[in-house]
Tab-separated table of C-alpha atoms in Angstrom:
chain	number	residue	atom	x	y	z
A	1396	MET	CA	-102.115	-16.162	-30.346
A	1397	GLY	CA	-100.796	-17.642	-33.544
A	1398	ARG	CA	-103.242	-15.600	-35.606
A	1399	ILE	CA	-102.229	-12.371	-33.890
A	1400	THR	CA	-98.563	-13.062	-34.547
A	1401	ARG	CA	-99.296	-13.741	-38.191
A	1402	ARG	CA	-101.246	-10.515	-38.597
A	1403	THR	CA	-98.485	-8.425	-37.110
A	1404	CYS	CA	-96.043	-10.023	-39.526
A	1405	VAL	CA	-98.026	-8.914	-42.587
A	1406	ARG	CA	-96.537	-5.544	-43.455
A	1407	THR	CA	-97.163	-3.150	-46.263
A	1408	VAL	CA	-94.656	-3.530	-49.076
A	1409	ILE	CA	-94.587	-0.806	-51.660
A	1410	VAL	CA	-92.748	-1.390	-54.905
A	1411	CYS	CA	-91.350	1.599	-56.764
A	1412	VAL	CA	-90.550	1.450	-60.484
A	1413	LEU	CA	-88.122	4.096	-61.631
A	1414	LEU	CA	-87.123	4.902	-65.191
A	1415	PRO	CA	-84.526	7.658	-64.842
A	1416	ARG	CA	-84.667	10.518	-67.375
A	1417	PHE	CA	-87.771	9.035	-68.947
A	1418	GLU	CA	-88.971	12.265	-70.592
A	1419	LEU	CA	-85.528	13.060	-72.004
A	1420	THR	CA	-85.126	9.530	-73.348
A	1421	ILE	CA	-88.490	9.653	-75.121
A	1422	ALA	CA	-87.883	13.144	-76.505
A	1423	SER	CA	-84.467	12.065	-77.819
A	1424	GLY	CA	-86.105	9.246	-79.786
A	1425	ASP	CA	-83.535	7.240	-81.702
A	1426	ARG	CA	-80.784	9.833	-81.150
A	1427	GLU	CA	-79.279	7.871	-78.265
A	1428	GLU	CA	-75.918	9.552	-78.652
A	1429	LEU	CA	-77.550	12.723	-77.321
A	1430	LEU	CA	-77.788	11.134	-73.882
A	1431	ARG	CA	-74.018	10.682	-73.808
A	1432	THR	CA	-73.390	14.406	-74.416
A	1433	PRO	CA	-74.549	17.424	-72.377
A	1434	ALA	CA	-78.252	17.644	-73.256
A	1435	ALA	CA	-81.433	18.768	-71.541
A	1436	LEU	CA	-85.094	19.150	-72.354
A	1437	ALA	CA	-85.891	22.610	-73.701
A	1438	PRO	CA	-88.491	24.683	-71.813
A	1439	GLU	CA	-92.072	24.001	-72.879
A	1440	PRO	CA	-93.491	26.607	-75.281
A	1441	GLY	CA	-95.273	29.304	-73.323
A	1442	GLY	CA	-93.971	27.943	-70.017
A	1443	GLU	CA	-91.300	29.120	-67.601
A	1444	ALA	CA	-87.799	29.385	-69.109
A	1445	ARG	CA	-86.308	26.448	-67.194
A	1446	VAL	CA	-84.738	23.335	-68.660
A	1447	GLY	CA	-86.276	19.914	-68.085
A	1448	GLU	CA	-84.503	16.639	-67.386
A	1449	ALA	CA	-80.753	16.689	-68.081
A	1450	SER	CA	-78.373	13.996	-69.305
A	1451	PRO	CA	-75.643	12.671	-66.934
A	1452	ALA	CA	-73.027	14.715	-68.801
A	1453	ALA	CA	-75.073	17.879	-68.295
A	1454	GLU	CA	-75.660	17.058	-64.628
A	1455	ALA	CA	-71.909	16.671	-64.155
A	1456	LEU	CA	-71.630	20.309	-65.260
A	1457	GLY	CA	-74.279	21.461	-62.777
A	1458	VAL	CA	-77.345	21.512	-65.022
A	1459	ARG	CA	-80.375	19.928	-63.382
A	1460	ALA	CA	-84.078	19.750	-64.152
A	1461	GLY	CA	-85.517	23.152	-63.223
A	1462	THR	CA	-82.305	25.132	-63.785
A	1463	PRO	CA	-83.109	28.496	-65.429
A	1464	LEU	CA	-82.287	28.387	-69.134
A	1465	GLY	CA	-79.790	31.278	-68.957
A	1466	GLU	CA	-77.919	29.670	-66.070
A	1467	ALA	CA	-77.883	26.285	-67.813
A	1468	LEU	CA	-76.342	27.762	-70.965
A	1469	ALA	CA	-73.841	29.759	-68.918
A	1470	ARG	CA	-72.763	26.632	-67.033
A	1471	CYS	CA	-72.631	24.494	-70.137
A	1472	PRO	CA	-72.297	26.432	-73.436
A	1473	SER	CA	-72.283	23.189	-75.437
A	1474	LEU	CA	-75.647	22.116	-73.965
A	1475	THR	CA	-77.995	20.609	-76.561
A	1476	LEU	CA	-81.622	21.530	-76.016
A	1477	VAL	CA	-84.036	18.749	-76.975
A	1478	PRO	CA	-87.615	19.862	-77.821
A	1479	PRO	CA	-90.011	18.309	-75.294
A	1480	ASP	CA	-92.400	15.600	-76.455
A	1481	PRO	CA	-95.269	15.617	-73.911
A	1482	ALA	CA	-97.604	13.633	-76.182
A	1483	GLY	CA	-95.003	10.933	-76.850
A	1484	VAL	CA	-94.154	10.752	-73.146
A	1485	ALA	CA	-97.824	10.390	-72.173
A	1486	ASP	CA	-98.376	7.638	-74.773
A	1487	ARG	CA	-95.323	5.656	-73.836
A	1488	TRP	CA	-95.952	6.062	-70.117
A	1489	GLU	CA	-99.528	4.917	-70.528
A	1490	ARG	CA	-98.345	1.779	-72.342
A	1491	LEU	CA	-95.897	0.995	-69.538
A	1492	LEU	CA	-98.569	1.518	-66.876
A	1493	VAL	CA	-100.910	-0.823	-68.706
A	1494	ARG	CA	-98.137	-3.439	-68.816
A	1495	LEU	CA	-97.646	-3.109	-65.061
A	1496	GLU	CA	-101.397	-3.389	-64.525
A	1497	SER	CA	-101.402	-6.527	-66.626
A	1498	ILE	CA	-99.681	-8.403	-63.769
A	1499	GLY	CA	-102.514	-7.359	-61.449
A	1500	ALA	CA	-100.848	-4.320	-59.884
A	1501	ALA	CA	-102.942	-1.336	-58.810
A	1502	VAL	CA	-100.549	1.374	-59.910
A	1503	GLU	CA	-100.204	4.924	-58.693
A	1504	PRO	CA	-98.275	6.960	-61.255
A	1505	GLU	CA	-96.350	9.723	-59.496
A	1506	ARG	CA	-94.940	11.285	-62.676
A	1507	PRO	CA	-93.754	9.902	-66.021
A	1508	GLY	CA	-90.935	7.522	-65.159
A	1509	LEU	CA	-91.973	6.898	-61.560
A	1510	ALA	CA	-94.798	4.656	-60.354
A	1511	CYS	CA	-95.606	2.703	-57.208
A	1512	PHE	CA	-97.814	-0.244	-56.383
A	1513	ALA	CA	-98.506	-2.374	-53.321
A	1514	ALA	CA	-97.019	-5.848	-53.561
A	1515	ARG	CA	-98.986	-7.490	-50.787
A	1516	GLY	CA	-101.996	-8.414	-52.902
A	1517	LEU	CA	-99.792	-9.827	-55.662
A	1518	LEU	CA	-97.715	-12.240	-53.617
A	1519	ARG	CA	-100.057	-15.214	-54.023
A	1520	LEU	CA	-100.586	-14.461	-57.689
A	1521	HIS	CA	-96.873	-14.707	-58.412
A	1522	GLY	CA	-95.560	-17.572	-56.369
A	1523	GLY	CA	-95.659	-16.124	-52.868
A	1524	SER	CA	-92.450	-14.099	-52.792
A	1525	LEU	CA	-91.595	-10.471	-53.443
A	1526	GLU	CA	-88.740	-11.448	-55.735
A	1527	ARG	CA	-91.192	-13.173	-58.078
A	1528	VAL	CA	-93.456	-10.149	-58.101
A	1529	LEU	CA	-90.492	-7.962	-59.058
A	1530	THR	CA	-89.470	-10.418	-61.752
A	1531	ALA	CA	-93.006	-10.460	-63.156
A	1532	ALA	CA	-93.076	-6.654	-63.208
A	1533	ARG	CA	-89.700	-6.489	-64.925
A	1534	HIS	CA	-90.772	-8.966	-67.589
A	1535	ALA	CA	-94.052	-7.117	-68.102
A	1536	LEU	CA	-92.328	-3.771	-68.615
A	1537	ARG	CA	-89.907	-5.134	-71.226
A	1538	GLN	CA	-87.743	-2.085	-70.633
A	1539	PRO	CA	-84.678	-1.547	-68.435
A	1540	SER	CA	-85.932	-0.082	-65.184
A	1541	ARG	CA	-84.968	0.128	-61.537
A	1542	PHE	CA	-87.021	-1.497	-58.810
A	1543	GLY	CA	-87.042	-0.716	-55.121
A	1544	ALA	CA	-89.306	-1.998	-52.368
A	1545	GLY	CA	-89.912	-0.781	-48.861
A	1546	PRO	CA	-92.558	-0.197	-46.204
A	1547	SER	CA	-93.356	3.321	-47.489
A	1548	ARG	CA	-93.503	4.999	-50.890
A	1549	PHE	CA	-90.577	7.278	-50.131
A	1550	CYS	CA	-88.475	4.435	-48.802
A	1551	ALA	CA	-89.254	2.431	-51.955
A	1552	LEU	CA	-88.280	5.430	-54.096
A	1553	ALA	CA	-84.992	5.774	-52.196
A	1554	ALA	CA	-84.345	2.063	-52.685
A	1555	ALA	CA	-85.131	2.288	-56.411
A	1556	SER	CA	-82.779	5.266	-56.765
A	1557	HIS	CA	-79.957	3.085	-55.469
A	1558	ALA	CA	-80.952	-0.046	-57.347
A	1559	ARG	CA	-79.362	-1.238	-60.560
A	1560	ILE	CA	-81.061	-2.744	-63.550
A	1561	ARG	CA	-81.946	-6.361	-62.656
A	1562	ARG	CA	-80.755	-5.815	-59.065
A	1563	PRO	CA	-83.644	-4.460	-57.035
A	1564	VAL	CA	-83.080	-3.083	-53.536
A	1565	VAL	CA	-85.538	-4.324	-50.931
A	1566	VAL	CA	-85.894	-2.722	-47.496
A	1567	ALA	CA	-87.602	-5.267	-45.287
A	1568	GLY	CA	-89.401	-4.445	-42.062
A	1569	GLY	CA	-91.521	-1.517	-40.924
A	1570	GLU	CA	-91.236	2.154	-40.112
A	1571	ALA	CA	-88.161	1.790	-37.913
A	1572	GLU	CA	-86.261	-0.198	-40.537
A	1573	ALA	CA	-87.226	2.328	-43.198
A	1574	ALA	CA	-85.965	5.201	-41.028
A	1575	ALA	CA	-82.727	3.318	-40.397
A	1576	TYR	CA	-82.243	2.719	-44.136
A	1577	LEU	CA	-82.987	6.345	-45.021
A	1578	ALA	CA	-80.773	7.770	-42.256
A	1579	GLY	CA	-77.550	7.582	-44.235
A	1580	LEU	CA	-78.979	8.786	-47.547
A	1581	PRO	CA	-78.617	12.369	-48.828
A	1582	VAL	CA	-81.448	14.893	-48.480
A	1583	GLY	CA	-81.299	15.314	-52.272
A	1584	LEU	CA	-83.656	12.324	-52.454
A	1585	LEU	CA	-86.445	14.688	-51.418
A	1586	ARG	CA	-86.295	16.046	-54.986
A	1587	GLY	CA	-88.042	12.849	-56.026
A	1588	ARG	CA	-91.297	14.101	-54.471
A	1589	HIS	CA	-92.767	17.226	-56.029
A	1590	GLU	CA	-94.052	18.491	-52.645
A	1591	THR	CA	-90.527	18.577	-51.199
A	1592	ALA	CA	-88.509	19.164	-54.372
A	1593	SER	CA	-87.340	22.646	-53.376
A	1594	LEU	CA	-86.180	21.711	-49.850
A	1595	PRO	CA	-82.797	20.001	-50.405
A	1596	LYS	CA	-81.057	23.229	-51.449
A	1597	SER	CA	-82.032	25.018	-48.234
A	1598	LEU	CA	-81.265	21.976	-46.079
A	1599	GLU	CA	-77.811	21.556	-47.603
A	1600	ARG	CA	-77.115	25.255	-47.052
A	1601	LEU	CA	-77.924	24.751	-43.376
A	1602	GLY	CA	-75.533	21.807	-43.169
A	1603	ILE	CA	-78.199	19.094	-43.052
A	1604	ALA	CA	-76.776	16.592	-45.489
A	1605	THR	CA	-78.576	13.340	-44.694
A	1606	LEU	CA	-82.133	12.273	-44.036
A	1607	GLY	CA	-81.012	10.931	-40.663
A	1608	GLU	CA	-79.915	14.420	-39.631
A	1609	LEU	CA	-83.251	15.785	-40.782
A	1610	ALA	CA	-85.181	13.113	-38.861
A	1611	ALA	CA	-83.200	13.910	-35.709
A	1612	LEU	CA	-84.294	17.557	-35.707
A	1613	PRO	CA	-87.162	18.542	-33.395
A	1614	ARG	CA	-90.444	18.504	-35.280
A	1615	ALA	CA	-91.404	21.959	-34.005
A	1616	ALA	CA	-88.133	23.471	-35.226
A	1617	VAL	CA	-88.623	21.988	-38.712
A	1618	ALA	CA	-92.202	23.281	-38.811
A	1619	ASP	CA	-91.041	26.710	-37.684
A	1620	ARG	CA	-88.384	26.977	-40.396
A	1621	PHE	CA	-89.941	25.128	-43.350
A	1622	GLY	CA	-93.677	24.971	-42.661
A	1623	ALA	CA	-95.857	22.185	-44.048
A	1624	GLN	CA	-93.248	21.247	-46.634
A	1625	GLY	CA	-90.679	20.677	-43.907
A	1626	LEU	CA	-93.085	18.645	-41.801
A	1627	LEU	CA	-93.761	16.338	-44.732
A	1628	ALA	CA	-90.013	15.922	-45.351
A	1629	HIS	CA	-89.528	15.196	-41.647
A	1630	GLU	CA	-92.202	12.477	-41.775
A	1631	LEU	CA	-90.677	10.978	-44.921
A	1632	ALA	CA	-87.231	10.906	-43.328
A	1633	ARG	CA	-88.710	9.012	-40.373
A	1634	GLY	CA	-89.961	6.274	-42.679
A	1635	ARG	CA	-93.599	7.404	-42.790
A	1636	ASP	CA	-95.622	8.284	-45.849
A	1637	GLY	CA	-99.196	8.606	-47.111
A	1638	THR	CA	-101.182	5.696	-48.492
A	1639	LEU	CA	-101.167	4.756	-52.157
A	1640	ALA	CA	-103.931	6.131	-54.379
A	1641	PRO	CA	-103.972	3.785	-57.396
A	1642	ARG	CA	-105.486	5.069	-60.617
A	1643	GLN	CA	-108.506	3.685	-62.443
A	1644	PRO	CA	-107.199	2.145	-65.693
A	1645	PRO	CA	-108.623	4.315	-68.496
A	1646	GLU	CA	-110.225	3.111	-71.729
A	1647	CYS	CA	-108.192	3.986	-74.777
A	1648	LEU	CA	-110.179	5.695	-77.521
A	1649	ALA	CA	-108.401	8.098	-79.834
A	1650	GLU	CA	-108.521	9.504	-83.336
A	1651	GLU	CA	-105.578	10.929	-85.204
A	1652	ILE	CA	-105.241	12.859	-88.419
A	1653	GLU	CA	-102.147	13.507	-90.512
A	1654	LEU	CA	-102.205	16.989	-91.936
A	1655	PRO	CA	-100.955	17.056	-95.527
A	1656	GLU	CA	-99.302	20.407	-94.953
A	1657	ALA	CA	-98.664	22.300	-91.753
A	1658	LEU	CA	-101.995	23.866	-90.931
A	1659	SER	CA	-103.108	26.619	-88.653
A	1660	GLY	CA	-106.120	28.888	-88.232
A	1661	VAL	CA	-109.461	27.970	-89.824
A	1662	GLN	CA	-108.088	24.900	-91.598
A	1663	LEU	CA	-106.895	23.499	-88.317
A	1664	ASP	CA	-110.370	24.052	-86.881
A	1665	ARG	CA	-111.804	22.003	-89.745
A	1666	ALA	CA	-109.371	19.192	-89.001
A	1667	LEU	CA	-110.469	19.338	-85.389
A	1668	GLN	CA	-114.109	19.122	-86.485
A	1669	LEU	CA	-113.310	16.005	-88.455
A	1670	LEU	CA	-111.575	14.434	-85.474
A	1671	VAL	CA	-114.532	15.200	-83.197
A	1672	ASP	CA	-116.976	13.660	-85.668
A	1673	ARG	CA	-114.857	10.541	-86.034
A	1674	LEU	CA	-114.424	10.148	-82.308
A	1675	LEU	CA	-118.146	10.477	-81.662
A	1676	ALA	CA	-118.887	7.935	-84.354
A	1677	ARG	CA	-116.698	5.223	-82.791
A	1678	ARG	CA	-118.651	2.145	-81.733
A	1679	GLU	CA	-116.599	1.755	-78.570
A	1680	ARG	CA	-118.181	4.944	-77.240
A	1681	ARG	CA	-121.439	2.995	-76.817
A	1682	GLY	CA	-123.552	6.140	-76.648
A	1683	ARG	CA	-121.660	7.636	-73.720
A	1684	THR	CA	-120.853	11.296	-73.336
A	1685	LEU	CA	-117.271	12.530	-73.051
A	1686	ARG	CA	-116.096	14.048	-69.788
A	1687	THR	CA	-112.403	14.721	-70.421
A	1688	VAL	CA	-110.423	14.618	-73.643
A	1689	VAL	CA	-106.755	15.141	-74.483
A	1690	LEU	CA	-105.824	17.209	-77.495
A	1691	SER	CA	-102.285	16.790	-78.771
A	1692	ALA	CA	-100.307	17.751	-81.839
A	1693	ALA	CA	-96.969	16.994	-83.449
A	1694	LEU	CA	-95.347	20.297	-84.303
A	1695	VAL	CA	-93.591	21.107	-87.564
A	1696	GLU	CA	-90.508	22.438	-85.830
A	1697	GLY	CA	-90.125	19.281	-83.717
A	1698	GLY	CA	-91.567	18.189	-80.412
A	1699	THR	CA	-95.206	17.857	-79.509
A	1700	TRP	CA	-97.905	19.794	-77.698
A	1701	ARG	CA	-100.531	18.338	-75.380
A	1702	ASP	CA	-103.499	19.791	-73.528
A	1703	ARG	CA	-106.019	18.064	-71.272
A	1704	VAL	CA	-109.541	19.449	-71.598
A	1705	PRO	CA	-112.155	18.567	-68.965
A	1706	PHE	CA	-115.569	19.762	-70.176
A	1707	ARG	CA	-117.813	21.718	-67.831
A	1708	GLU	CA	-120.406	18.996	-68.333
A	1709	ALA	CA	-120.220	15.643	-70.098
A	1710	LEU	CA	-120.823	16.195	-73.823
A	1711	ALA	CA	-121.833	14.266	-76.893
A	1712	ASP	CA	-122.698	17.331	-78.960
A	1713	PRO	CA	-120.028	18.007	-81.593
A	1714	GLN	CA	-120.753	21.732	-81.779
A	1715	ARG	CA	-120.291	22.308	-78.071
A	1716	MET	CA	-117.166	20.171	-78.035
A	1717	LEU	CA	-115.749	22.207	-80.870
A	1718	LEU	CA	-116.441	25.441	-79.033
A	1719	ALA	CA	-114.425	24.227	-76.063
A	1720	LEU	CA	-111.614	22.611	-78.063
A	1721	ALA	CA	-111.105	25.419	-80.576
A	1722	GLN	CA	-110.134	27.764	-77.734
A	1723	ARG	CA	-107.433	25.338	-76.634
A	1724	LEU	CA	-106.230	24.766	-80.167
A	1725	ALA	CA	-105.589	28.501	-80.436
A	1726	LEU	CA	-102.825	27.995	-77.838
A	1727	LEU	CA	-100.869	25.753	-80.218
A	1728	PRO	CA	-97.312	27.185	-80.170
A	1729	ALA	CA	-96.462	26.315	-83.810
A	1730	PRO	CA	-98.130	24.880	-86.935
A	1731	ALA	CA	-99.014	21.208	-86.539
A	1732	GLU	CA	-98.414	18.288	-88.869
A	1733	ARG	CA	-100.462	15.751	-86.906
A	1734	LEU	CA	-103.431	16.229	-84.640
A	1735	ARG	CA	-104.825	13.739	-82.138
A	1736	LEU	CA	-107.902	13.675	-79.967
A	1737	ALA	CA	-108.219	11.040	-77.249
A	1738	VAL	CA	-110.863	10.337	-74.644
A	1739	GLU	CA	-109.508	10.256	-71.127
A	1740	ARG	CA	-112.768	9.868	-69.235
A	1741	PHE	CA	-116.324	9.078	-70.271
A	1742	GLY	CA	-119.499	10.579	-68.830
A	1743	PRO	CA	-122.958	9.033	-68.504
A	1744	LEU	CA	-125.020	7.839	-71.471
A	1745	ALA	CA	-126.315	10.604	-73.705
A	1746	SER	CA	-130.099	10.718	-73.738
A	1747	ASP	CA	-132.601	12.425	-76.012
A	1748	GLN	CA	-135.246	14.421	-74.224
A	1749	ARG	CA	-138.487	15.685	-75.665
A	1750	SER	CA	-138.556	19.444	-75.873
A	1751	LEU	CA	-141.274	21.419	-74.152
A	1752	LEU	CA	-141.300	23.698	-77.174
A	1753	ASP	CA	-142.996	20.971	-79.192
A	1754	GLU	CA	-146.183	21.802	-77.279
A	1755	ALA	CA	-148.391	24.642	-78.314
A	1756	VAL	CA	-147.647	27.734	-76.232
A	1757	ALA	CA	-151.186	28.139	-74.945
A	1758	VAL	CA	-151.500	24.539	-73.861
A	1759	ARG	CA	-148.182	24.721	-72.126
A	1760	ARG	CA	-149.095	27.880	-70.187
A	1761	SER	CA	-152.369	26.439	-69.111
A	1762	ARG	CA	-150.705	23.235	-67.895
A	1763	LEU	CA	-148.059	25.252	-66.100
A	1764	ARG	CA	-150.671	27.366	-64.322
A	1765	GLU	CA	-152.580	24.274	-63.278
A	1766	ALA	CA	-149.376	22.655	-62.034
A	1767	VAL	CA	-148.460	25.733	-59.998
A	1768	GLN	CA	-151.898	25.781	-58.385
A	1769	GLN	CA	-151.727	22.122	-57.499
A	1770	ALA	CA	-148.223	22.425	-56.097
A	1771	ARG	CA	-149.204	25.397	-53.950
A	1772	ALA	CA	-152.270	23.595	-52.698
A	1773	ALA	CA	-150.127	20.682	-51.614
A	1774	ALA	CA	-146.984	22.378	-50.318
A	1775	GLY	CA	-147.787	26.015	-49.581
A	1776	PRO	CA	-146.853	29.302	-51.243
A	1777	ASP	CA	-143.153	28.441	-51.546
A	1778	ALA	CA	-143.880	25.478	-53.803
A	1779	ALA	CA	-143.583	27.502	-57.023
A	1780	LEU	CA	-140.957	30.209	-57.178
A	1781	ARG	CA	-139.204	32.231	-59.825
A	1782	VAL	CA	-135.680	33.584	-60.072
A	1783	LEU	CA	-135.241	37.289	-59.658
A	1784	ALA	CA	-131.876	38.817	-60.537
A	1785	VAL	CA	-130.791	41.257	-57.862
A	1786	GLU	CA	-127.069	42.000	-58.193
A	1787	LEU	CA	-125.992	40.196	-61.342
A	1788	ASP	CA	-122.513	41.711	-61.219
A	1789	SER	CA	-121.841	40.826	-57.594
A	1790	ARG	CA	-118.678	38.839	-57.002
A	1791	VAL	CA	-120.390	36.959	-54.181
A	1792	PRO	CA	-122.592	34.329	-55.865
A	1793	GLU	CA	-125.341	34.192	-53.248
A	1794	ARG	CA	-126.038	37.890	-53.723
A	1795	ARG	CA	-126.794	37.655	-57.444
A	1796	ALA	CA	-130.293	36.184	-57.471
A	1797	VAL	CA	-133.164	35.354	-55.161
A	1798	LEU	CA	-136.243	33.180	-55.461
A	1799	THR	CA	-139.622	34.895	-55.238
A	1800	PRO	CA	-143.135	33.428	-55.511
A	1801	PHE	CA	-144.177	32.597	-59.059
A	1802	GLU	CA	-146.738	35.233	-60.186
B	523	MET	CA	-148.143	27.455	-29.183
B	524	SER	CA	-149.189	24.852	-31.734
B	525	ARG	CA	-146.758	23.161	-34.104
B	526	PHE	CA	-148.322	24.889	-37.087
B	527	ALA	CA	-148.069	28.334	-35.534
B	528	GLY	CA	-144.372	27.775	-34.981
B	529	ARG	CA	-143.878	26.559	-38.526
B	530	SER	CA	-145.629	29.502	-40.097
B	531	ALA	CA	-143.499	31.869	-38.032
B	532	LEU	CA	-140.374	30.235	-39.466
B	533	ARG	CA	-141.553	30.195	-43.059
B	534	PRO	CA	-143.677	33.254	-43.716
B	535	ALA	CA	-145.569	33.337	-47.006
B	536	GLY	CA	-143.836	35.260	-49.742
B	537	ARG	CA	-140.374	35.102	-48.134
B	538	THR	CA	-137.464	35.369	-50.581
B	539	HIS	CA	-134.714	32.770	-50.682
B	540	ARG	CA	-131.240	33.516	-51.961
B	541	LEU	CA	-129.987	31.307	-54.769
B	542	GLY	CA	-126.590	29.671	-54.485
B	543	GLN	CA	-126.399	29.720	-50.704
B	544	PRO	CA	-123.129	28.090	-49.639
B	545	ARG	CA	-123.370	24.695	-48.003
B	546	GLN	CA	-120.686	23.505	-45.606
B	547	ALA	CA	-118.475	20.756	-47.016
B	548	ARG	CA	-115.763	18.390	-45.898
B	549	VAL	CA	-112.722	19.235	-47.987
B	550	ASP	CA	-109.250	17.758	-47.827
B	551	ALA	CA	-106.874	20.400	-49.173
B	552	GLY	CA	-103.191	20.216	-50.057
B	553	PRO	CA	-100.970	21.486	-47.259
B	554	LEU	CA	-98.863	23.698	-49.483
B	555	ASP	CA	-101.041	25.356	-52.062
B	556	GLY	CA	-104.465	24.816	-50.481
B	557	ARG	CA	-105.799	23.022	-53.584
B	558	PRO	CA	-108.751	20.831	-52.684
B	559	ARG	CA	-108.072	17.091	-53.125
B	560	THR	CA	-111.356	15.596	-52.005
B	561	VAL	CA	-114.774	17.189	-51.458
B	562	ASP	CA	-117.194	15.299	-49.225
B	563	GLY	CA	-115.158	12.152	-49.821
B	564	ARG	CA	-115.089	12.497	-53.630
B	565	ALA	CA	-111.687	12.696	-55.272
B	566	ILE	CA	-111.015	15.606	-57.602
B	567	ASP	CA	-110.165	15.084	-61.237
B	568	ALA	CA	-109.221	18.619	-62.244
B	569	VAL	CA	-109.075	22.145	-60.946
B	570	ARG	CA	-110.449	24.396	-63.655
B	571	GLU	CA	-109.970	27.765	-62.058
B	572	SER	CA	-109.209	29.524	-58.796
B	573	TRP	CA	-109.880	33.088	-57.716
B	574	LEU	CA	-109.954	35.259	-54.623
B	575	VAL	CA	-112.951	37.301	-53.508
B	576	GLU	CA	-112.562	40.127	-51.009
B	577	ASP	CA	-115.750	42.076	-50.527
B	578	ARG	CA	-117.637	44.160	-47.986
B	579	TRP	CA	-114.364	45.014	-46.272
B	580	TRP	CA	-115.902	48.341	-45.362
B	581	SER	CA	-118.664	46.664	-43.344
B	582	GLY	CA	-118.710	44.803	-40.050
B	583	SER	CA	-118.906	41.427	-41.835
B	584	PRO	CA	-116.183	41.426	-44.493
B	585	ILE	CA	-115.865	38.528	-46.938
B	586	ARG	CA	-112.547	36.831	-47.778
B	587	ARG	CA	-112.856	33.652	-49.824
B	588	ARG	CA	-110.588	31.574	-52.030
B	589	TYR	CA	-112.786	29.969	-54.705
B	590	TRP	CA	-111.954	26.767	-56.626
B	591	GLU	CA	-113.857	25.489	-59.636
B	592	ILE	CA	-113.300	21.750	-59.746
B	593	VAL	CA	-114.396	18.605	-61.563
B	594	THR	CA	-114.756	15.495	-59.406
B	595	THR	CA	-113.871	12.021	-60.648
B	596	CYS	CA	-117.570	11.186	-60.845
B	597	GLY	CA	-117.993	14.068	-63.274
B	598	ARG	CA	-119.554	16.755	-61.093
B	599	ASN	CA	-118.606	20.336	-61.770
B	600	LEU	CA	-118.426	22.077	-58.391
B	601	VAL	CA	-117.475	25.459	-57.044
B	602	VAL	CA	-116.076	25.313	-53.532
B	603	PHE	CA	-114.546	28.063	-51.456
B	604	HIS	CA	-112.357	28.318	-48.413
B	605	ASP	CA	-113.523	30.984	-45.993
B	606	LEU	CA	-110.208	32.627	-45.156
B	607	ARG	CA	-111.656	34.256	-42.036
B	608	GLY	CA	-113.356	31.262	-40.426
B	609	GLY	CA	-111.211	28.559	-42.029
B	610	GLU	CA	-114.209	26.467	-43.125
B	611	TRP	CA	-114.990	25.068	-46.579
B	612	PHE	CA	-118.252	25.462	-48.473
B	613	VAL	CA	-119.795	24.192	-51.691
B	614	GLN	CA	-121.556	26.814	-53.701
B	615	ARG	CA	-122.720	24.953	-56.809
């Protein structure tokens, strides 16, 4: 009986770490005064013309992340647009995640500036209480951040949104307690989840101001009006949420090159070639192929550019890597003054195979014929087949080619 | 009828086999955009491309498929599609 009681008492506790306006803070660099004036992240080159994160002063004037650029400037003519720094944000965020992982947390990064981890497995590591876990995380981060804890991710996010630096908000209990805590909070909190980010505007227009009012609506009515998005919001408002999916900590292997003058075109391709060669020569690669790399650049006119390139198959061949990366480099929005290539994921070990072409053609054909005969003798006429192109241009893959008996 | 007679009736000599026949798969897709998140229990690392195929609409068996080219976290490059008529998912490469 005692054991059963103890098991029911062990509840999931999710900790949410929130660094508000993380991307804007990183892009502003040492110009901290920018954050005290109306400022927002400029749209990314080549992307939709919408501003990114906005400073408190800009938000007071109605400019929010995702506001169309024209509307933002009309609302706030003195708005300062800060060039985005996706490479800097990714670097800094990665460092913070590694610091969190250093206390033993299995972290799920939601977006730069927002991450969650389960506290249950860390309690014994850090003295047996949640407060100590939060203290350890705060010390590890070495950066002012807000902490919230609750039985679900969304509840923890809501708690973190209302927490202050050094004063975490903890919602104890289970689903019912989470729903009770969320009931009085505004539906605007749904903007914190990208799946439900567009809902608050419609909900507010319909007079649904709090999550409690949303949770009280019939599920069928919410599904009818808002579809899957609404159903998810309804679940979140009732204190339920999906399970955490922590990331696998990546290995850090990167090469960077300073360009003496802003380069573009063929010269930039050469710089890329150099980076690829250097990266492949690193001892830490230990003969492995590369599955996914990240190409980033610091632009002459300010800001950075970043592109993640997953290869079609894991590569260790510099020529093939260059073919794939040069196409992405052509998308660079402005001349670059620094170029960086980092490995995000490794593939299996590269292996050298003997080529069939080393054999004399006649010997090879004779061996092939013998092999076909033996295979057919053992497994029937379908043992050796050849590919016959039928409708190469067909948009339905299974119509393009068939297998027919070999010879 | 003997076992062998039955077998030879199923697999006649010289029969052609289509390449790239779709194989049914267990796919967990996002509720909003239909992007696959796991394929046969494997998490997805990246979606490389997506396209729609509508073909043979003039025939009695029209084809409507939403294709996704994906890379799984274990490094496999797969092409899966969602049959928009039957609602099932298939792997095609």
